mmCIF file of C-alpha atoms in Angstrom:
data_model
loop_
_atom_site.group_PDB
_atom_site.id
_atom_site.type_symbol
_atom_site.label_atom_id
_atom_site.label_comp_id
_atom_site.label_asym_id
_atom_site.label_seq_id
_atom_site.Cartn_x
_atom_site.Cartn_y
_atom_site.Cartn_z
ATOM 1 C CA UNK A 688 0.001 0.000 0.006
ATOM 2 C CA UNK A 689 1.114 3.589 -0.658
ATOM 3 C CA UNK A 690 2.138 4.951 2.769
ATOM 4 C CA UNK A 691 3.299 8.525 2.242
ATOM 5 C CA UNK A 692 2.204 11.579 0.265
ATOM 6 C CA UNK A 693 4.561 14.508 -0.342
ATOM 7 C CA UNK A 694 3.745 18.083 -1.339
ATOM 8 C CA UNK A 695 5.875 21.233 -1.796
ATOM 9 C CA UNK A 696 4.259 24.444 -0.487
ATOM 10 C CA UNK A 697 3.837 26.871 -3.418
ATOM 11 C CA UNK A 698 4.239 30.632 -3.195
ATOM 12 C CA UNK A 699 0.484 31.306 -2.995
ATOM 13 C CA UNK A 700 0.246 29.263 0.215
ATOM 14 C CA UNK A 701 3.208 30.927 1.964
ATOM 15 C CA UNK A 702 2.105 31.959 5.456
ATOM 16 C CA UNK A 703 -1.110 29.944 5.452
ATOM 17 C CA UNK A 704 -2.134 27.355 8.039
ATOM 18 C CA UNK A 705 -1.436 23.716 7.303
ATOM 19 C CA UNK A 706 -5.137 22.913 7.315
ATOM 20 C CA UNK A 707 -5.874 25.439 4.559
ATOM 21 C CA UNK A 708 -2.982 24.083 2.465
ATOM 22 C CA UNK A 709 -3.964 20.454 2.915
ATOM 23 C CA UNK A 710 -7.619 21.015 2.222
ATOM 24 C CA UNK A 711 -7.354 23.673 -0.497
ATOM 25 C CA UNK A 712 -4.240 22.715 -2.392
ATOM 26 C CA UNK A 713 -3.669 19.017 -1.680
ATOM 27 C CA UNK A 714 -7.321 17.967 -1.778
ATOM 28 C CA UNK A 715 -7.241 16.128 1.551
ATOM 29 C CA UNK A 716 -10.738 15.269 2.699
ATOM 30 C CA UNK A 717 -11.910 16.355 6.155
ATOM 31 C CA UNK A 718 -12.284 12.747 7.261
ATOM 32 C CA UNK A 719 -8.748 11.816 6.220
ATOM 33 C CA UNK A 720 -7.366 14.950 7.845
ATOM 34 C CA UNK A 721 -8.902 13.897 11.161
ATOM 35 C CA UNK A 722 -7.185 10.504 10.904
ATOM 36 C CA UNK A 723 -3.826 12.063 10.006
ATOM 37 C CA UNK A 724 -3.993 14.221 13.094
ATOM 38 C CA UNK A 725 -4.338 11.041 15.185
ATOM 39 C CA UNK A 726 -1.339 9.363 13.562
ATOM 40 C CA UNK A 727 2.087 9.670 15.139
ATOM 41 C CA UNK A 728 3.945 12.111 12.830
ATOM 42 C CA UNK A 729 0.933 11.954 10.528
ATOM 43 C CA UNK A 730 1.760 15.432 9.214
ATOM 44 C CA UNK A 731 5.341 16.719 8.992
ATOM 45 C CA UNK A 732 7.024 19.710 7.343
ATOM 46 C CA UNK A 733 10.703 19.332 6.443
ATOM 47 C CA UNK A 734 10.782 16.321 8.762
ATOM 48 C CA UNK A 735 9.260 18.013 11.791
ATOM 49 C CA UNK A 736 5.848 17.177 13.168
ATOM 50 C CA UNK A 737 3.313 19.965 12.653
ATOM 51 C CA UNK A 738 -0.288 20.627 13.680
ATOM 52 C CA UNK A 739 -2.996 21.681 11.254
ATOM 53 C CA UNK A 740 -3.073 25.127 12.895
ATOM 54 C CA UNK A 741 0.658 25.735 12.228
ATOM 55 C CA UNK A 742 1.771 28.127 9.516
ATOM 56 C CA UNK A 743 3.733 26.979 6.459
ATOM 57 C CA UNK A 744 6.440 28.595 4.383
ATOM 58 C CA UNK A 745 6.961 28.517 0.642
ATOM 59 C CA UNK A 746 9.206 25.616 -0.417
ATOM 60 C CA UNK A 747 8.578 23.434 2.615
ATOM 61 C CA UNK A 748 8.031 19.736 1.956
ATOM 62 C CA UNK A 749 4.904 18.512 3.714
ATOM 63 C CA UNK A 750 4.696 14.762 4.118
ATOM 64 C CA UNK A 751 1.571 12.861 5.126
ATOM 65 C CA UNK A 752 1.854 9.359 6.618
ATOM 66 C CA UNK A 753 -1.345 7.635 5.572
ATOM 67 C CA UNK A 754 -2.951 5.449 8.255
ATOM 68 C CA UNK A 755 -2.757 1.716 7.730
ATOM 69 C CA UNK A 756 -5.945 -0.173 6.857
ATOM 70 C CA UNK A 757 -7.145 -3.735 7.092
ATOM 71 C CA UNK A 758 -9.341 -5.349 4.460
ATOM 72 C CA UNK A 759 -12.046 -7.751 5.657
ATOM 73 C CA UNK A 760 -12.790 -9.236 2.266
ATOM 74 C CA UNK A 761 -12.060 -12.981 1.885
ATOM 75 C CA UNK A 762 -9.171 -13.645 -0.551
ATOM 76 C CA UNK A 763 -10.008 -15.940 -3.483
ATOM 77 C CA UNK A 764 -7.478 -16.972 -6.105
ATOM 78 C CA UNK A 765 -8.437 -15.976 -9.650
ATOM 79 C CA UNK A 766 -7.363 -14.274 -12.844
ATOM 80 C CA UNK A 767 -6.979 -10.516 -13.134
ATOM 81 C CA UNK A 768 -6.661 -8.730 -16.468
ATOM 82 C CA UNK A 769 -4.585 -5.803 -15.226
ATOM 83 C CA UNK A 770 -4.574 -2.809 -17.549
ATOM 84 C CA UNK A 771 -2.628 -0.390 -15.279
ATOM 85 C CA UNK A 772 -1.112 -0.496 -11.803
ATOM 86 C CA UNK A 773 1.094 1.691 -9.642
ATOM 87 C CA UNK A 774 1.369 2.244 -5.865
ATOM 88 C CA UNK A 775 -1.853 4.290 -5.854
ATOM 89 C CA UNK A 776 -4.165 2.697 -8.439
ATOM 90 C CA UNK A 777 -5.149 -0.670 -9.896
ATOM 91 C CA UNK A 778 -7.228 -0.707 -13.085
ATOM 92 C CA UNK A 779 -8.516 -4.051 -14.334
ATOM 93 C CA UNK A 780 -10.630 -5.288 -17.240
ATOM 94 C CA UNK A 781 -13.519 -7.084 -15.504
ATOM 95 C CA UNK A 782 -15.006 -9.995 -17.373
ATOM 96 C CA UNK A 783 -18.843 -10.287 -17.744
ATOM 97 C CA UNK A 784 -20.837 -12.256 -15.188
ATOM 98 C CA UNK A 785 -18.629 -11.214 -12.262
ATOM 99 C CA UNK A 786 -19.921 -8.941 -9.478
ATOM 100 C CA UNK A 787 -17.630 -6.124 -8.372
ATOM 101 C CA UNK A 788 -18.405 -6.266 -4.620
ATOM 102 C CA UNK A 789 -19.496 -9.076 -2.303
ATOM 103 C CA UNK A 790 -23.247 -9.101 -1.688
ATOM 104 C CA UNK A 791 -25.550 -11.551 0.013
ATOM 105 C CA UNK A 792 -25.767 -13.888 -2.994
ATOM 106 C CA UNK A 793 -22.106 -13.495 -3.990
ATOM 107 C CA UNK A 794 -19.638 -13.665 -1.073
ATOM 108 C CA UNK A 795 -16.534 -15.171 -2.704
ATOM 109 C CA UNK A 796 -16.887 -14.933 -6.498
ATOM 110 C CA UNK A 797 -16.403 -11.178 -6.900
ATOM 111 C CA UNK A 798 -13.727 -8.917 -8.281
ATOM 112 C CA UNK A 799 -13.010 -7.692 -4.764
ATOM 113 C CA UNK A 800 -12.204 -11.235 -3.584
ATOM 114 C CA UNK A 801 -9.681 -11.771 -6.407
ATOM 115 C CA UNK A 802 -8.079 -8.346 -5.881
ATOM 116 C CA UNK A 803 -7.717 -9.179 -2.178
ATOM 117 C CA UNK A 804 -5.874 -12.415 -3.008
ATOM 118 C CA UNK A 805 -3.707 -10.584 -5.491
ATOM 119 C CA UNK A 806 -2.642 -7.860 -3.091
ATOM 120 C CA UNK A 807 -1.798 -10.410 -0.406
ATOM 121 C CA UNK A 808 0.545 -12.087 -2.862
ATOM 122 C CA UNK A 809 2.196 -8.658 -3.390
ATOM 123 C CA UNK A 810 2.411 -8.108 0.355
ATOM 124 C CA UNK A 811 0.004 -5.184 0.105
ATOM 125 C CA UNK A 812 -2.941 -4.536 2.378
ATOM 126 C CA UNK A 813 -5.489 -1.973 1.182
ATOM 127 C CA UNK A 814 -9.224 -1.653 1.423
ATOM 128 C CA UNK A 815 -11.026 -2.383 -1.872
ATOM 129 C CA UNK A 816 -12.355 0.957 -3.134
ATOM 130 C CA UNK A 817 -13.844 0.818 -6.607
ATOM 131 C CA UNK A 818 -13.840 4.332 -8.089
ATOM 132 C CA UNK A 819 -16.462 3.207 -10.608
ATOM 133 C CA UNK A 820 -18.973 0.346 -10.467
ATOM 134 C CA UNK A 821 -20.212 -1.963 -13.200
ATOM 135 C CA UNK A 822 -23.204 -4.248 -13.148
ATOM 136 C CA UNK A 823 -22.415 -7.921 -12.769
ATOM 137 C CA UNK A 824 -23.121 -8.586 -16.466
ATOM 138 C CA UNK A 825 -21.343 -5.476 -17.801
ATOM 139 C CA UNK A 826 -17.682 -5.993 -18.763
ATOM 140 C CA UNK A 827 -14.802 -3.579 -18.869
ATOM 141 C CA UNK A 828 -12.634 -1.188 -16.891
ATOM 142 C CA UNK A 829 -12.906 -0.931 -13.108
ATOM 143 C CA UNK A 830 -10.558 1.398 -11.228
ATOM 144 C CA UNK A 831 -9.574 0.543 -7.660
ATOM 145 C CA UNK A 832 -7.871 3.163 -5.497
ATOM 146 C CA UNK A 833 -5.418 1.855 -2.929
ATOM 147 C CA UNK A 834 -5.954 4.662 -0.403
ATOM 148 C CA UNK A 835 -8.547 7.186 0.776
ATOM 149 C CA UNK A 836 -6.678 10.154 -0.724
ATOM 150 C CA UNK A 837 -6.772 8.772 -4.249
ATOM 151 C CA UNK A 838 -10.404 7.687 -3.891
ATOM 152 C CA UNK A 839 -11.415 11.184 -2.796
ATOM 153 C CA UNK A 840 -9.401 12.949 -5.537
ATOM 154 C CA UNK A 841 -10.874 10.751 -8.286
ATOM 155 C CA UNK A 842 -14.494 10.828 -7.112
ATOM 156 C CA UNK A 843 -16.629 11.968 -10.078
ATOM 157 C CA UNK A 844 -13.407 12.880 -11.919
ATOM 158 C CA UNK A 845 -13.021 9.864 -14.240
ATOM 159 C CA UNK A 846 -14.394 10.147 -17.757
ATOM 160 C CA UNK A 847 -15.589 6.774 -19.087
ATOM 161 C CA UNK A 848 -16.571 5.560 -22.555
ATOM 162 C CA UNK A 849 -18.860 2.564 -23.098
ATOM 163 C CA UNK A 850 -19.508 0.385 -26.120
ATOM 164 C CA UNK A 851 -23.011 -1.007 -26.526
ATOM 165 C CA UNK A 852 -24.837 -3.087 -29.093
ATOM 166 C CA UNK A 853 -28.514 -2.144 -29.413
ATOM 167 C CA UNK A 854 -31.486 -3.648 -31.198
ATOM 168 C CA UNK A 855 -32.650 -1.739 -34.292
ATOM 169 C CA UNK A 856 -31.059 0.868 -36.486
ATOM 170 C CA UNK A 857 -29.743 4.151 -35.073
ATOM 171 C CA UNK A 858 -28.298 6.300 -37.836
ATOM 172 C CA UNK A 859 -26.931 9.323 -35.973
ATOM 173 C CA UNK A 860 -25.721 10.262 -32.509
ATOM 174 C CA UNK A 861 -27.410 12.399 -29.945
ATOM 175 C CA UNK A 862 -28.101 13.143 -26.316
ATOM 176 C CA UNK A 863 -30.723 11.620 -24.022
ATOM 177 C CA UNK A 864 -31.791 13.993 -21.294
ATOM 178 C CA UNK A 865 -34.449 12.109 -19.394
ATOM 179 C CA UNK A 866 -34.815 11.685 -15.608
ATOM 180 C CA UNK A 867 -34.587 8.157 -14.183
ATOM 181 C CA UNK A 868 -36.278 6.666 -11.178
ATOM 182 C CA UNK A 869 -37.992 3.640 -9.619
ATOM 183 C CA UNK A 870 -41.658 2.779 -9.502
ATOM 184 C CA UNK A 871 -43.486 0.778 -6.850
ATOM 185 C CA UNK A 872 -43.545 -2.217 -9.226
ATOM 186 C CA UNK A 873 -39.831 -3.053 -8.920
ATOM 187 C CA UNK A 874 -36.822 -2.162 -6.770
ATOM 188 C CA UNK A 875 -34.477 -3.047 -9.640
ATOM 189 C CA UNK A 876 -35.789 -1.899 -13.006
ATOM 190 C CA UNK A 877 -35.374 1.822 -13.710
ATOM 191 C CA UNK A 878 -37.775 3.957 -15.757
ATOM 192 C CA UNK A 879 -37.798 7.415 -17.270
ATOM 193 C CA UNK A 880 -40.084 9.339 -14.900
ATOM 194 C CA UNK A 881 -41.046 13.035 -14.653
ATOM 195 C CA UNK A 882 -39.938 13.118 -10.996
ATOM 196 C CA UNK A 883 -36.835 10.972 -11.479
ATOM 197 C CA UNK A 884 -33.214 12.012 -10.952
ATOM 198 C CA UNK A 885 -31.647 14.143 -13.706
ATOM 199 C CA UNK A 886 -29.901 11.789 -16.154
ATOM 200 C CA UNK A 887 -27.950 12.674 -19.297
ATOM 201 C CA UNK A 888 -26.399 10.200 -21.780
ATOM 202 C CA UNK A 889 -24.470 11.103 -24.931
ATOM 203 C CA UNK A 890 -23.923 8.670 -27.768
ATOM 204 C CA UNK A 891 -22.478 8.359 -31.239
ATOM 205 C CA UNK A 892 -22.924 5.630 -33.817
ATOM 206 C CA UNK A 893 -19.968 3.407 -34.722
ATOM 207 C CA UNK A 894 -21.860 1.252 -37.190
ATOM 208 C CA UNK A 895 -25.506 0.323 -37.899
ATOM 209 C CA UNK A 896 -27.753 -1.918 -39.920
ATOM 210 C CA UNK A 897 -31.469 -2.645 -39.903
ATOM 211 C CA UNK A 898 -31.215 -5.167 -37.090
ATOM 212 C CA UNK A 899 -28.622 -3.593 -34.747
ATOM 213 C CA UNK A 900 -26.398 -0.595 -33.992
ATOM 214 C CA UNK A 901 -23.070 -0.335 -32.233
ATOM 215 C CA UNK A 902 -22.714 2.816 -30.112
ATOM 216 C CA UNK A 903 -20.076 4.676 -28.145
ATOM 217 C CA UNK A 904 -21.651 6.295 -25.093
ATOM 218 C CA UNK A 905 -20.490 8.597 -22.353
ATOM 219 C CA UNK A 906 -22.373 9.938 -19.321
ATOM 220 C CA UNK A 907 -22.847 13.257 -17.643
ATOM 221 C CA UNK A 908 -24.612 11.566 -14.723
ATOM 222 C CA UNK A 909 -24.029 8.149 -13.193
ATOM 223 C CA UNK A 910 -27.416 6.676 -12.382
ATOM 224 C CA UNK A 911 -27.900 2.980 -11.854
ATOM 225 C CA UNK A 912 -28.700 1.227 -15.170
ATOM 226 C CA UNK A 913 -28.598 4.596 -16.881
ATOM 227 C CA UNK A 914 -27.460 3.372 -20.333
ATOM 228 C CA UNK A 915 -29.744 0.380 -20.243
ATOM 229 C CA UNK A 916 -32.745 2.455 -19.177
ATOM 230 C CA UNK A 917 -32.103 5.290 -21.647
ATOM 231 C CA UNK A 918 -31.649 2.975 -24.644
ATOM 232 C CA UNK A 919 -34.913 1.241 -23.819
ATOM 233 C CA UNK A 920 -36.513 4.665 -23.575
ATOM 234 C CA UNK A 921 -35.402 5.230 -27.188
ATOM 235 C CA UNK A 922 -36.937 1.860 -28.048
ATOM 236 C CA UNK A 923 -33.453 0.405 -28.807
ATOM 237 C CA UNK A 924 -32.754 -1.884 -25.804
ATOM 238 C CA UNK A 925 -29.311 -3.450 -25.494
ATOM 239 C CA UNK A 926 -28.895 -6.834 -27.155
ATOM 240 C CA UNK A 927 -28.989 -9.490 -24.409
ATOM 241 C CA UNK A 928 -30.632 -7.189 -21.861
ATOM 242 C CA UNK A 929 -33.821 -9.124 -21.188
ATOM 243 C CA UNK A 930 -34.473 -7.093 -18.043
ATOM 244 C CA UNK A 931 -35.032 -4.028 -20.251
ATOM 245 C CA UNK A 932 -36.587 -5.689 -23.308
ATOM 246 C CA UNK A 933 -33.547 -7.016 -25.146
ATOM 247 C CA UNK A 934 -33.246 -10.492 -26.662
ATOM 248 C CA UNK A 935 -30.838 -13.180 -25.377
ATOM 249 C CA UNK A 936 -30.955 -15.191 -28.576
ATOM 250 C CA UNK A 937 -27.275 -14.514 -29.305
ATOM 251 C CA UNK A 938 -25.695 -13.626 -25.959
ATOM 252 C CA UNK A 939 -26.475 -14.319 -22.296
ATOM 253 C CA UNK A 940 -25.933 -10.813 -20.938
ATOM 254 C CA UNK A 941 -26.379 -7.181 -21.937
ATOM 255 C CA UNK A 942 -23.960 -6.013 -24.636
ATOM 256 C CA UNK A 943 -22.295 -3.287 -22.610
ATOM 257 C CA UNK A 944 -18.586 -2.740 -22.068
ATOM 258 C CA UNK A 945 -16.670 0.009 -20.311
ATOM 259 C CA UNK A 946 -13.940 0.542 -22.939
ATOM 260 C CA UNK A 947 -12.005 3.643 -21.968
ATOM 261 C CA UNK A 948 -11.080 5.826 -18.955
ATOM 262 C CA UNK A 949 -9.524 9.263 -18.938
ATOM 263 C CA UNK A 950 -8.406 10.958 -15.753
ATOM 264 C CA UNK A 951 -5.794 13.039 -14.012
ATOM 265 C CA UNK A 952 -3.568 10.892 -11.815
ATOM 266 C CA UNK A 953 -4.357 11.778 -8.167
ATOM 267 C CA UNK A 954 -0.679 12.030 -7.135
ATOM 268 C CA UNK A 955 1.447 12.788 -10.243
ATOM 269 C CA UNK A 956 -1.107 15.074 -11.888
ATOM 270 C CA UNK A 957 -0.447 13.320 -15.228
ATOM 271 C CA UNK A 958 -3.294 13.128 -17.722
ATOM 272 C CA UNK A 959 -3.949 9.469 -18.437
ATOM 273 C CA UNK A 960 -6.105 7.325 -20.750
ATOM 274 C CA UNK A 961 -6.454 3.562 -20.529
ATOM 275 C CA UNK A 962 -8.570 1.215 -22.653
ATOM 276 C CA UNK A 963 -9.814 -2.363 -22.689
ATOM 277 C CA UNK A 964 -10.609 -4.398 -25.790
ATOM 278 C CA UNK A 965 -14.160 -5.440 -26.595
ATOM 279 C CA UNK A 966 -14.691 -8.970 -25.155
ATOM 280 C CA UNK A 967 -15.105 -12.002 -27.340
ATOM 281 C CA UNK A 968 -18.809 -12.554 -26.662
ATOM 282 C CA UNK A 969 -19.672 -9.057 -27.865
ATOM 283 C CA UNK A 970 -17.393 -9.381 -30.873
ATOM 284 C CA UNK A 971 -19.301 -12.506 -31.877
ATOM 285 C CA UNK A 972 -22.537 -10.496 -31.806
ATOM 286 C CA UNK A 973 -20.923 -7.755 -33.925
ATOM 287 C CA UNK A 974 -19.787 -10.344 -36.493
ATOM 288 C CA UNK A 975 -23.265 -11.847 -36.577
ATOM 289 C CA UNK A 976 -24.820 -8.534 -37.535
ATOM 290 C CA UNK A 977 -21.961 -6.972 -39.465
ATOM 291 C CA UNK A 978 -20.438 -9.775 -41.601
ATOM 292 C CA UNK A 979 -17.239 -10.717 -39.731
ATOM 293 C CA UNK A 980 -16.353 -7.093 -38.798
ATOM 294 C CA UNK A 981 -14.696 -6.454 -35.454
ATOM 295 C CA UNK A 982 -15.105 -3.379 -33.253
ATOM 296 C CA UNK A 983 -12.004 -1.855 -31.701
ATOM 297 C CA UNK A 984 -11.824 0.620 -28.850
ATOM 298 C CA UNK A 985 -11.749 4.034 -30.557
#
């Protein structure tokens, strides 16, 4: 696990209190700051312990010793398709039919279980924090932060692209601005409702024919089942998504894949983009509709 964070005090924070610097410049959350204050030498400046009320000088090196954490998830050996990893982040390509987190029905067959086993093998010990979440049947990129600081910095700051295969022909891209909510009929299925939560989905067409269309989609909001609900609202449900009106004749899950992530690294500040190839089951559906063509991450 990443144990220390280091920052240099810039000119504009010369003479300010440590708390203002840590919250305003470094992006340390209030909750993490409280824990750092309780750690022995949790906050130092040029090697000397400081309090959050102490004043800082330009050029000082402020080091934070992140508190250790203990994961309670059961480790289970399994395969990880690792797209990117450093001491702060782990990004994997999740296969379909795998839950991200343990739930009542799935205690040991989740991505979190496999990641726990993996980090034990690497002599790491961090709490599993998925920056983004995918449905069990949705494949693609999942980002895991290895510490609270990274998780907080990346919250709602990761741009994601999805590839979907929909029933019917869609000839041009567009934007769906339609609120989503639940009705009394189901606690799972979402609907477009006048009093639902604001929900905005953008999409462009990669290829289309009379029977199906392949789309690239990106979201302004992150509602549960947003893409699935919005495409059904357009009367173009995802192929394989029988919960929202799609057919499972050619695939046993919804054709939805998180294909790309763009973000600013929480520690280095580097602009990064990672991608994951379209899985084989979705490529087979593409070939079925589009005569042996394959779709690449664009």
